[in-house]
XYZ file of C-alpha atoms in Angstrom:
785
model
C 167.396 49.579 86.941
C 168.954 52.322 83.795
C 166.604 50.752 81.408
C 163.400 51.475 83.390
C 164.933 54.634 84.902
C 163.910 56.429 81.206
C 160.015 56.121 82.349
C 160.151 58.261 85.197
C 158.156 60.854 84.881
C 158.259 64.807 86.540
C 154.377 64.825 88.646
C 152.626 68.082 87.168
C 150.204 67.453 89.478
C 148.669 69.037 92.694
C 150.224 67.353 95.868
C 147.614 65.417 97.221
C 147.590 65.161 101.885
C 144.039 65.065 102.073
C 142.551 61.263 101.993
C 140.125 60.539 99.145
C 137.684 59.225 102.052
C 137.664 62.464 103.332
C 134.337 63.776 103.545
C 135.895 67.501 102.458
C 137.866 65.724 99.819
C 134.600 63.623 98.965
C 132.435 67.369 98.764
C 135.307 68.884 96.645
C 135.383 66.292 94.364
C 131.904 66.537 93.779
C 131.746 70.650 93.435
C 134.519 69.849 90.612
C 131.721 67.045 89.175
C 129.385 69.463 88.939
C 131.356 73.129 88.337
C 134.835 71.914 87.173
C 138.224 72.907 88.064
C 138.520 75.704 90.585
C 142.582 76.415 90.225
C 142.795 76.210 86.820
C 143.410 80.383 86.538
C 147.097 81.732 85.353
C 146.595 85.665 86.370
C 148.238 88.659 84.602
C 148.423 91.732 85.952
C 149.180 95.104 85.186
C 149.435 99.145 86.897
C 150.288 100.748 84.861
C 148.436 104.528 83.019
C 149.421 104.069 79.976
C 147.615 100.235 79.279
C 145.214 102.949 79.160
C 146.414 104.787 75.679
C 144.956 103.473 72.400
C 148.060 102.519 70.880
C 148.915 99.883 74.482
C 145.463 99.101 75.211
C 145.570 97.502 71.761
C 149.234 95.885 71.798
C 146.948 94.437 75.020
C 144.002 93.079 72.963
C 146.505 91.511 71.271
C 148.337 90.407 74.282
C 145.594 89.034 75.181
C 144.747 87.736 71.373
C 147.413 85.371 71.646
C 147.282 83.860 74.504
C 143.945 82.036 73.815
C 145.187 80.609 70.656
C 148.129 78.868 72.918
C 146.679 74.444 73.008
C 146.085 73.993 76.107
C 144.672 77.091 77.058
C 139.956 76.709 77.636
C 139.936 80.423 77.642
C 140.763 83.648 78.086
C 139.731 87.490 79.946
C 140.774 90.503 80.223
C 139.224 94.263 79.953
C 139.952 93.820 75.794
C 137.933 90.985 75.578
C 134.755 91.355 77.888
C 131.757 91.412 77.139
C 127.783 92.629 77.708
C 124.186 91.830 77.930
C 122.530 93.499 75.979
C 118.628 93.219 75.662
C 117.186 91.964 72.910
C 113.745 92.953 72.980
C 112.585 90.980 69.393
C 113.128 87.258 70.976
C 112.867 88.270 74.637
C 116.122 87.501 75.578
C 119.803 88.491 76.582
C 122.325 89.474 74.087
C 126.454 88.822 74.489
C 128.266 91.428 72.938
C 131.445 91.915 72.692
C 131.803 96.070 73.475
C 135.498 96.419 71.957
C 135.932 94.222 68.653
C 138.637 92.973 66.793
C 138.785 97.044 65.429
C 139.416 98.620 69.136
C 139.095 101.766 67.993
C 139.525 104.558 64.894
C 139.859 107.337 67.175
C 140.757 108.591 70.991
C 137.306 110.008 71.823
C 135.327 106.839 70.392
C 138.519 104.694 72.301
C 137.362 106.429 75.348
C 133.579 106.166 75.180
C 134.283 102.351 74.859
C 136.225 102.389 77.920
C 133.481 104.196 79.996
C 130.529 101.594 78.770
C 133.801 99.273 79.879
C 133.845 100.701 83.650
C 130.268 100.635 83.210
C 129.820 96.930 84.022
C 130.057 96.360 87.748
C 129.952 92.504 87.243
C 133.272 93.087 86.358
C 134.427 95.391 89.164
C 136.950 94.141 91.580
C 137.303 91.009 89.302
C 138.672 92.525 85.979
C 139.446 94.994 87.459
C 140.623 97.456 90.384
C 138.581 101.170 89.974
C 139.834 103.160 92.703
C 143.662 102.660 90.959
C 142.565 101.232 88.082
C 144.848 97.875 88.197
C 143.594 94.737 85.335
C 144.000 91.027 84.551
C 143.802 88.343 82.163
C 142.717 85.491 83.231
C 143.897 82.546 81.579
C 142.049 79.013 81.626
C 143.979 76.514 81.568
C 142.904 72.981 80.271
C 142.869 70.097 82.831
C 144.403 67.166 81.216
C 147.506 69.733 80.213
C 147.816 71.651 83.959
C 148.481 67.694 85.299
C 150.757 66.797 81.591
C 154.480 68.313 81.230
C 152.589 70.441 79.186
C 152.119 72.852 81.465
C 155.875 74.008 81.709
C 155.714 74.090 77.878
C 152.461 76.406 77.743
C 153.960 78.446 81.280
C 157.002 79.706 79.186
C 154.918 79.904 75.915
C 152.515 82.905 78.399
C 156.074 84.042 79.550
C 157.239 84.775 75.864
C 154.241 86.191 74.678
C 154.375 88.496 77.754
C 158.167 89.145 77.848
C 157.305 90.593 73.893
C 155.023 92.533 75.564
C 156.708 94.153 78.107
C 159.601 95.083 75.413
C 157.024 97.034 72.956
C 155.552 98.915 75.677
C 157.173 98.833 78.337
C 154.261 98.113 80.820
C 155.184 95.439 83.832
C 153.605 91.791 83.689
C 152.393 90.148 86.929
C 152.197 86.339 87.153
C 150.696 84.656 89.399
C 147.630 81.474 90.366
C 148.693 78.652 90.987
C 149.004 76.396 87.518
C 151.436 79.052 87.433
C 153.247 78.443 90.693
C 153.171 75.266 90.400
C 154.684 74.781 86.966
C 158.420 76.988 88.173
C 158.337 74.557 91.256
C 157.939 71.608 89.058
C 160.490 72.858 86.860
C 162.854 74.501 90.165
C 162.892 70.675 91.154
C 163.588 69.015 88.190
C 166.519 71.322 88.871
C 167.845 71.225 91.979
C 167.539 67.690 92.069
C 170.218 67.842 89.385
C 172.651 70.390 91.678
C 172.373 68.892 94.746
C 173.223 65.064 93.070
C 175.868 66.811 91.948
C 176.833 68.822 95.087
C 176.686 65.912 97.163
C 178.550 64.190 95.421
C 181.261 66.806 95.241
C 180.994 67.510 99.024
C 181.065 64.306 99.698
C 184.210 62.864 97.358
C 186.473 65.769 98.294
C 185.539 64.615 102.540
C 186.713 61.721 101.289
C 189.990 62.488 99.922
C 190.249 64.150 103.081
C 189.910 61.289 105.179
C 191.211 58.795 103.068
C 194.160 60.475 100.841
C 193.854 57.914 98.369
C 190.944 58.113 95.099
C 190.748 54.972 95.174
C 188.592 55.605 98.791
C 186.680 57.649 96.224
C 185.785 56.397 92.977
C 185.531 53.160 94.466
C 182.496 54.609 97.211
C 181.012 57.156 94.972
C 180.736 54.662 92.361
C 178.397 53.050 94.020
C 176.280 56.017 94.982
C 176.408 56.144 91.597
C 174.201 52.594 90.964
C 172.512 53.233 93.464
C 171.137 56.390 92.199
C 170.242 55.284 89.369
C 168.281 52.021 91.265
C 166.703 55.297 92.714
C 165.197 55.583 89.779
C 164.171 52.712 88.353
C 162.470 51.905 91.797
C 160.640 55.494 91.079
C 159.732 54.028 87.649
C 158.911 49.984 88.293
C 156.423 52.140 91.177
C 155.071 53.708 88.967
C 155.343 56.546 91.218
C 157.032 60.795 89.726
C 159.092 62.688 90.849
C 158.063 65.511 93.266
C 159.634 68.097 95.552
C 160.554 65.163 98.137
C 161.496 62.102 95.985
C 163.536 64.815 93.967
C 165.495 65.112 97.423
C 165.580 60.807 97.483
C 169.164 60.856 95.282
C 171.527 63.565 96.781
C 169.923 62.129 100.439
C 171.318 58.507 99.463
C 174.774 59.243 98.411
C 175.359 61.258 102.009
C 173.456 58.550 103.921
C 174.901 55.796 102.144
C 178.422 56.711 102.066
C 178.940 56.216 106.215
C 179.010 52.423 104.783
C 181.969 52.619 102.188
C 184.302 54.718 105.418
C 182.596 51.740 108.281
C 183.622 48.945 105.863
C 187.025 50.825 104.507
C 188.427 51.020 107.786
C 187.692 48.063 108.619
C 190.104 46.998 105.751
C 192.576 49.286 106.612
C 193.250 48.519 110.368
C 192.534 45.086 109.379
C 195.721 45.038 106.550
C 197.935 47.420 108.876
C 198.505 44.094 111.656
C 199.172 41.437 109.455
C 199.679 41.964 106.244
C 197.035 40.188 104.755
C 194.812 41.112 101.764
C 192.319 39.245 101.640
C 191.829 38.554 105.270
C 191.414 41.965 106.130
C 188.673 41.721 103.383
C 186.904 38.757 104.836
C 187.414 40.213 108.401
C 186.011 43.243 107.423
C 182.334 41.470 105.676
C 182.199 39.033 108.869
C 182.695 41.300 112.109
C 180.953 44.814 111.090
C 178.738 43.074 107.948
C 175.808 42.245 110.824
C 175.904 46.214 112.840
C 175.946 48.203 109.265
C 172.886 45.985 108.075
C 171.325 47.052 111.568
C 172.627 51.041 111.373
C 170.414 50.952 107.387
C 167.766 49.748 108.791
C 167.292 51.620 111.157
C 167.865 54.057 108.624
C 165.371 53.050 106.196
C 163.236 53.043 109.527
C 163.185 56.523 109.730
C 161.364 56.409 106.280
C 159.824 53.218 105.660
C 157.292 54.900 108.824
C 156.319 57.099 106.583
C 153.876 54.093 104.981
C 151.217 54.211 107.483
C 150.473 57.970 106.222
C 147.384 57.981 104.588
C 148.832 60.364 102.565
C 149.826 59.737 99.034
C 153.478 62.356 97.975
C 154.923 61.510 102.087
C 153.803 57.142 101.512
C 155.966 57.359 98.294
C 158.975 58.891 99.229
C 159.387 56.597 102.140
C 158.572 53.867 100.560
C 161.411 54.391 97.848
C 163.910 55.950 100.155
C 163.623 53.054 102.337
C 164.460 50.692 100.299
C 166.794 52.558 98.637
C 169.112 52.637 102.468
C 168.882 49.441 102.497
C 170.398 48.166 98.643
C 172.333 50.691 99.934
C 174.060 48.251 102.336
C 173.370 45.450 99.838
C 175.904 46.603 97.383
C 178.265 47.812 99.350
C 178.332 45.155 101.372
C 179.593 43.202 97.885
C 180.623 46.177 96.022
C 183.467 47.374 98.605
C 184.975 43.806 99.432
C 184.853 42.952 95.934
C 186.347 45.754 94.770
C 189.455 45.636 96.574
C 190.543 43.230 95.964
C 191.120 42.872 92.709
C 193.035 46.084 93.834
C 196.882 46.239 95.180
C 197.061 46.194 98.963
C 196.777 49.177 100.522
C 200.233 51.443 101.036
C 201.479 53.669 104.207
C 199.607 56.760 103.025
C 196.382 55.052 102.602
C 196.102 54.063 106.061
C 197.904 57.798 107.318
C 194.177 58.723 108.119
C 194.216 55.570 110.968
C 196.928 57.179 113.384
C 195.076 61.467 112.978
C 195.926 63.939 116.293
C 193.217 66.431 116.332
C 190.684 63.515 116.653
C 192.967 61.564 119.240
C 193.596 65.153 120.933
C 189.281 66.361 121.446
C 188.176 62.003 122.048
C 190.633 62.856 124.892
C 189.279 65.725 126.683
C 185.965 63.845 125.848
C 186.762 61.028 128.232
C 187.878 63.153 131.125
C 185.258 65.296 130.726
C 182.811 62.263 131.218
C 184.922 60.477 133.800
C 185.389 64.520 136.056
C 183.041 66.529 135.505
C 179.111 64.207 135.002
C 177.165 66.476 137.287
C 178.674 69.867 134.868
C 177.200 67.721 131.498
C 173.695 66.408 134.017
C 173.518 70.335 134.841
C 173.535 71.805 131.102
C 171.762 68.753 130.450
C 168.772 69.946 132.018
C 168.955 73.029 131.867
C 169.345 72.993 127.717
C 165.854 70.829 128.146
C 163.973 73.035 129.525
C 164.598 76.083 127.552
C 164.071 73.691 124.997
C 160.566 73.330 126.964
C 160.147 76.556 126.528
C 160.705 77.015 122.941
C 158.638 73.747 121.974
C 156.056 75.971 123.418
C 156.555 78.532 120.947
C 155.963 76.166 117.965
C 153.540 77.598 115.557
C 152.232 75.153 113.498
C 151.086 77.283 109.866
C 151.287 76.869 106.392
C 151.044 78.637 103.413
C 150.019 77.908 99.898
C 153.116 79.344 98.493
C 155.047 77.882 101.863
C 158.368 77.059 100.408
C 158.721 79.778 97.765
C 161.393 82.304 98.329
C 160.227 86.154 100.317
C 162.224 87.648 97.942
C 161.578 85.542 94.866
C 159.373 87.043 91.383
C 157.003 84.820 91.887
C 156.227 85.903 96.062
C 156.697 89.864 94.980
C 153.845 88.990 92.611
C 151.667 87.767 94.440
C 151.431 90.228 96.666
C 150.111 92.724 94.187
C 147.323 90.535 92.842
C 147.007 90.711 96.975
C 147.472 94.336 97.704
C 145.002 94.971 94.678
C 142.866 92.454 94.357
C 142.196 90.957 97.608
C 144.735 87.486 96.452
C 144.831 85.377 94.039
C 144.191 81.630 95.762
C 140.593 79.950 95.099
C 138.371 79.727 97.698
C 134.926 78.604 96.704
C 131.204 78.356 98.703
C 128.217 75.512 97.694
C 125.724 76.382 98.125
C 122.692 73.910 98.120
C 118.852 75.452 97.876
C 117.227 71.737 98.300
C 114.748 72.474 95.797
C 114.613 72.451 92.382
C 115.030 75.878 90.600
C 116.523 77.328 93.615
C 119.208 79.180 93.036
C 116.675 82.295 91.181
C 114.325 82.161 93.637
C 114.884 86.038 94.680
C 114.619 84.896 98.498
C 117.573 82.759 98.298
C 118.850 85.902 96.155
C 118.781 88.453 98.944
C 120.394 86.477 101.142
C 123.176 85.376 99.225
C 123.870 88.820 98.281
C 124.123 89.836 102.037
C 126.793 87.349 102.672
C 128.160 88.309 99.385
C 128.203 92.673 100.278
C 130.280 90.866 103.760
C 132.252 88.338 102.458
C 133.766 91.478 99.934
C 133.953 93.413 102.960
C 136.698 91.212 104.277
C 140.802 92.939 103.358
C 141.165 88.721 102.490
C 138.704 88.168 100.129
C 138.122 89.194 97.137
C 134.507 89.967 95.909
C 132.486 86.811 95.046
C 131.545 85.706 91.654
C 128.102 83.871 91.929
C 124.648 84.347 90.149
C 123.749 86.921 91.776
C 126.495 88.860 90.688
C 124.511 87.214 86.750
C 120.844 88.112 87.813
C 122.275 91.751 88.367
C 124.192 92.245 85.280
C 120.890 91.354 83.988
C 118.512 93.570 85.890
C 121.040 96.464 84.497
C 121.171 95.528 80.647
C 117.058 94.805 80.885
C 117.524 99.008 82.049
C 119.825 99.698 78.940
C 123.171 99.444 80.681
C 122.508 101.960 84.039
C 125.480 101.328 85.954
C 123.536 102.129 89.276
C 120.793 99.170 88.331
C 123.601 97.582 88.644
C 121.348 95.092 91.784
C 118.575 92.062 92.714
C 115.415 92.646 90.944
C 111.876 93.814 93.393
C 109.059 91.513 93.156
C 107.904 93.549 90.171
C 110.250 93.073 87.755
C 111.943 89.941 88.383
C 109.025 88.522 86.340
C 109.957 90.706 83.362
C 114.102 90.526 83.923
C 114.231 86.320 84.464
C 111.996 86.271 82.036
C 114.545 87.087 79.838
C 116.626 84.744 81.895
C 114.835 82.014 80.751
C 115.477 82.409 77.531
C 119.342 82.899 77.121
C 121.415 81.318 75.064
C 124.605 80.912 77.039
C 127.381 79.562 73.918
C 129.914 80.395 76.488
C 129.417 78.478 79.360
C 129.598 80.404 81.685
C 126.342 80.523 83.175
C 125.767 76.341 83.459
C 130.095 76.978 85.531
C 128.395 78.754 88.268
C 124.418 76.604 89.143
C 123.668 73.019 88.259
C 121.178 71.463 85.535
C 118.199 71.750 87.315
C 119.391 75.024 89.376
C 119.543 73.630 92.069
C 122.919 74.277 93.377
C 125.010 77.288 92.700
C 128.522 77.817 93.517
C 130.094 80.987 94.738
C 133.709 81.656 93.555
C 135.956 84.277 94.870
C 139.716 84.492 95.183
C 141.869 84.792 98.593
C 144.885 86.372 100.286
C 147.701 83.261 100.912
C 147.230 84.522 104.557
C 148.396 80.827 106.581
C 145.987 77.961 108.043
C 146.021 79.951 111.141
C 144.788 83.485 109.805
C 142.516 80.934 106.675
C 141.286 78.940 110.096
C 140.519 82.223 112.093
C 139.017 83.680 109.134
C 136.537 80.909 107.866
C 135.699 79.412 111.227
C 135.331 82.421 113.399
C 133.540 85.391 110.684
C 132.605 83.727 107.651
C 130.849 80.286 108.910
C 128.596 82.462 111.461
C 127.472 85.007 108.982
C 126.606 81.939 106.761
C 125.119 80.557 109.333
C 122.843 83.442 110.488
C 121.506 83.664 107.194
C 120.942 80.056 106.506
C 118.974 79.879 110.225
C 115.295 79.124 109.317
C 115.538 78.112 105.745
C 116.623 74.395 103.957
C 119.423 76.443 101.932
C 123.029 75.073 103.478
C 126.619 76.921 102.342
C 129.916 74.522 102.754
C 133.382 75.961 102.253
C 135.709 74.223 99.776
C 138.389 74.878 97.521
C 141.812 73.734 96.281
C 142.941 76.800 98.528
C 141.474 75.038 102.580
C 141.257 71.761 101.650
C 145.073 72.796 101.020
C 145.630 74.196 104.548
C 143.452 71.417 105.772
C 145.758 69.254 104.253
C 148.906 70.153 105.702
C 147.658 69.901 109.249
C 146.905 66.243 107.882
C 150.306 66.303 107.180
C 151.481 66.768 109.883
C 149.419 64.472 112.923
C 151.043 62.095 110.384
C 153.664 62.826 110.760
C 153.828 62.808 115.054
C 152.562 59.483 114.322
C 155.437 58.282 112.128
C 157.747 59.645 114.174
C 156.061 57.339 118.201
C 156.113 54.741 115.349
C 159.951 55.054 114.485
C 160.687 55.739 118.236
C 158.596 51.877 118.850
C 159.970 50.248 116.668
C 164.086 51.437 117.268
C 163.141 50.536 121.167
C 162.132 46.724 119.450
C 165.825 46.922 117.693
C 167.716 48.267 120.385
C 165.723 45.363 122.690
C 166.405 42.896 120.265
C 170.276 43.910 119.987
C 171.189 45.091 124.179
C 168.606 42.915 125.702
C 168.618 44.874 128.272
C 165.793 47.496 129.314
C 168.615 49.796 130.499
C 170.491 49.817 127.824
C 167.291 50.713 125.853
C 166.056 53.473 127.974
C 169.614 54.899 128.348
C 170.478 54.019 124.763
C 167.059 56.257 123.677
C 167.994 59.795 125.431
C 171.038 60.724 123.767
C 169.095 60.821 120.789
C 165.895 62.051 122.334
C 167.425 65.366 123.313
C 168.586 66.418 120.433
C 165.434 66.589 118.443
C 164.122 68.669 121.134
C 166.551 71.356 121.106
C 165.810 71.168 117.497
C 162.126 71.765 118.710
C 162.835 74.011 120.828
C 165.375 76.383 118.759
C 162.732 76.266 115.502
C 160.217 77.648 118.166
C 162.475 80.703 119.072
C 163.527 81.380 116.089
C 160.372 81.617 115.033
C 160.355 78.736 112.587
C 156.910 76.736 111.910
C 155.612 73.296 112.237
C 155.044 72.620 108.777
C 155.524 69.913 106.566
C 158.689 70.196 105.876
C 160.117 71.145 108.849
C 157.843 67.875 110.411
C 159.748 65.447 108.632
C 162.793 66.102 110.010
C 162.881 63.987 113.010
C 161.745 60.400 112.323
C 164.244 60.700 109.760
C 166.782 62.014 112.125
C 165.902 60.142 115.108
C 166.612 56.798 112.894
C 169.634 58.073 111.672
C 171.220 59.329 114.540
C 170.480 56.489 116.485
C 173.245 54.217 114.556
C 175.932 56.044 116.541
C 174.192 55.187 120.129
C 174.101 50.906 118.594
C 178.275 51.756 117.665
C 179.210 53.148 121.429
C 176.509 50.590 122.971
C 178.504 47.221 120.697
C 182.000 48.715 121.351
C 181.295 49.181 125.076
C 179.636 46.001 126.089
C 183.004 44.007 123.799
C 184.457 46.912 126.135
C 183.208 45.022 129.715
C 183.676 41.649 128.323
C 187.537 41.941 127.923
C 188.414 44.186 130.783
C 186.347 41.923 133.267
C 183.394 44.254 132.719
C 185.163 47.428 134.901
C 182.611 50.048 133.523
C 185.400 53.371 133.556
C 187.971 51.649 131.781
C 185.179 50.468 129.119
C 184.287 53.691 128.677
C 187.574 54.860 127.360
C 188.054 52.467 125.443
C 185.025 52.793 123.895
C 185.083 56.641 123.291
C 189.045 55.879 121.731
C 188.337 53.649 119.661
C 184.137 54.033 118.368
C 184.459 58.216 118.501
C 186.550 58.029 115.563
C 184.452 56.464 113.603
C 181.102 58.875 115.279
C 182.934 62.052 114.458
C 183.960 60.841 110.459
C 180.545 60.041 109.588
C 178.501 63.147 111.696
C 180.874 65.883 109.455
C 180.013 63.729 105.858
C 175.994 63.328 107.190
C 176.591 67.413 108.526
C 178.128 68.433 105.185
C 175.439 65.965 103.266
C 172.855 67.995 104.113
C 173.941 71.339 104.729
C 173.418 72.004 101.156
C 170.192 71.734 100.751
C 170.428 75.385 101.781
C 171.009 76.067 98.510
C 167.960 75.666 97.705
C 164.959 77.727 96.390
C 162.372 76.454 98.036
C 162.430 77.363 102.362
C 160.582 74.263 103.329
C 164.162 72.324 101.909
C 166.137 74.951 103.949
C 164.621 73.948 106.355
C 165.021 70.756 106.333
C 168.667 71.151 105.182
C 169.917 73.472 108.087
C 167.743 71.716 110.855
C 168.558 67.647 110.039
C 172.419 69.416 110.126
C 172.338 70.973 113.486
C 170.710 68.026 114.823
C 172.654 65.187 113.546
C 175.213 67.483 115.056
C 174.048 68.165 118.480
C 173.409 63.854 118.323
C 176.887 63.246 117.174
C 177.531 65.036 120.845
C 174.901 63.364 122.803
C 176.481 60.126 122.148
C 179.641 60.779 122.513
C 179.432 63.045 125.655
C 175.885 62.542 127.591
C 175.670 58.369 126.499
C 178.929 57.497 128.274
C 178.040 59.644 131.275
C 174.645 57.736 131.932
C 176.506 54.739 131.234
C 178.979 55.922 134.035
C 175.784 56.677 136.290
C 173.362 53.527 135.946
C 175.530 50.659 134.801
C 177.175 48.175 136.767
C 178.986 46.477 134.139
C 177.246 43.335 135.397
C 176.847 41.008 132.333
C 175.483 37.162 132.411
C 178.187 35.933 130.412
C 176.034 32.217 129.829
C 173.779 35.297 127.694
C 174.924 36.459 123.797
C 172.203 38.971 122.139
C 172.879 40.073 119.210
C 175.085 42.810 120.014
C 177.577 40.898 120.241
C 178.112 39.871 116.865
C 180.023 43.479 116.431
C 183.030 44.951 115.730
C 183.828 48.228 115.066
C 186.084 49.613 111.555
C 188.200 51.745 113.797
C 188.604 49.069 116.514
C 192.206 48.162 117.068
C 192.623 45.139 118.374
C 192.851 41.091 116.693
C 189.509 39.090 117.657
C 191.171 35.751 115.845
C 193.046 33.558 116.744
C 195.769 33.542 114.538
C 197.436 30.765 112.245
C 201.295 30.372 112.345
C 201.030 28.364 108.155
C 204.854 26.993 109.541
C 203.706 24.686 111.780
C 200.833 23.320 108.648
C 202.818 20.526 106.922
C 201.295 17.662 104.331
C 202.114 13.687 104.584
C 200.734 11.017 102.790
C 198.049 9.827 104.184
C 199.487 5.804 103.746
C 202.973 6.858 105.571
C 200.808 8.300 107.986
C 198.601 5.536 108.319
C 201.426 2.857 108.272
C 202.670 4.295 111.569
C 199.627 4.010 113.442
C 199.828 -0.050 112.541
C 203.462 0.261 113.991
C 202.208 1.732 116.456
């Protein structure tokens, strides 16, 4: 696995959360085939009047040329590099000529004149230049192959390197944005955080193990086992052909946290058995036989919480579920083999190593819980009902909201820069319209152009949408050029003018390919390209469906023209909705599978219901907390529920298994069985819950909001689940279970024994009573008799 782990790669693809056969995805793929990528721009923004000083402007021009020279950059568009259309009356066409040229200007007056000429190019207004305050952009187009490769990180770093030099020599601040830039930063952070959280999870769990067992043997070897499985995780990623994403990057630290309880149960049983009889080999044998089955079952229920993600159509979720589920089961396999093997070679445990079996503080807490369960069940039910009601109110307040840069902290430089672009250029996230005129050369039909101009004017009035760029803009710029670059003429031609102007356009040579990136070869279809603010899924829906779509319908009414909304941004928003829907389905599937497992374990319908209630309530409480705290339902938070449900149900299995044993051992007397089960199993439940809580809470140090939410909410839910399984579950058993069991029915759970159980159920063999006799002497005695 280590050999294959060398080949694992980071993912630089945009997270695809919409299935390939979805109509909107099909439409988007057609768009890319016709017009190319829409989310391949990196933007550098400036709001500083000193950039229009001649020396600084020259350095700004030099920066633009340096960016254009970077390998993987298709083109750069900035104010110093802009071109204008110039009427060529001889060839009856428009020539594309640069405004500033290589030598920008020799004097301030000449520079001011050229700068005014640049400002007169209305085509760039609102796109490259904010005329109100002078804010301007450098737009860097990235090659598609580089976008989806490790070279993207190098390219982004090189862009920032040139930008830093410009800032240092001019004192002008640059702002960075664009999907390629954001994704590169995210990919780099994922790589760094995976390493950081892996180290943190190892340190935290090692400290807890040492505090619990007070011996380095019980720390080093369980952590060695976890190291083996982490290598398996990376190897399995490579073998399956998967890459490290923001989700699969979390698997190694999660494996550390989830895998340690296996070692805790196995070591506890080993120490408990050895303390009883001092026979190391016998203790190891019983350790494997008595809790091996239940450890397998609890690992499987935990794995179910991940494996159900295989049912989704979303690649990133499916990969996460497969790798996590398989390696959780691998954790069981490695633990059940290596823990007994390693400790069979080590010296027998001493008194200090067995001291953890008698923690007075834990005994006191469990005693108080026992009193609470026996004497105050009405209060327990009242508090539970109240929490359910309050949680239901909170759940009603939950909103499903997602953003393009959802997981990046609000105080980060990326978010600050994003607000800069939203304030001065109405955002930087790509939004595209596909216009299908349904007839050849329909794109340059004046009636169609006038309708599209009306739509563009409407879109430009929306606060969160930038001024669109389309063929309409090219035709307007052509008219301006036809009238010798008069900015007042930047408009669509009249019926009389169109024949002259369109004749020039037909002879136009598009050496830059810019015009062809906005129309198809037959001039039947065109794109209308714009940027939009990262307003979130809720506002995006209301803006597109409630504002833009009605306007589109009114404009296209009575025509053959069809206009559809597409682009990376609306598709991402739809993908997150689809993601949440799939996660809820996964939770329901996990619930059904775990209920079936419970039915196989207990063969008793009442026990199935009783076991599920304490594990559903924590999910409701967590959902209620999300509602009251204003934490939106998004992929990272919806993911919590199926995962936590699979983990928390382990406590119920441990408790109910011990409870069934105690029923048989105490003549089916429920109160006594509850007390013994609580005292003897409660400790293991508390210890493992502490490890899980501490292991997940480390994710609060993440730079990604989704990972922080995952850590906090998972920790809280697991803590609540521990309490409900230690208090509510015994209370339900006291109230609703008569204790009667058929002695001739032996469900699977009877094979279980808890790591903290202090009873020797095996029949001891007195070695002194065993005598070895000669077989011939034995035969003679039989014949004589």
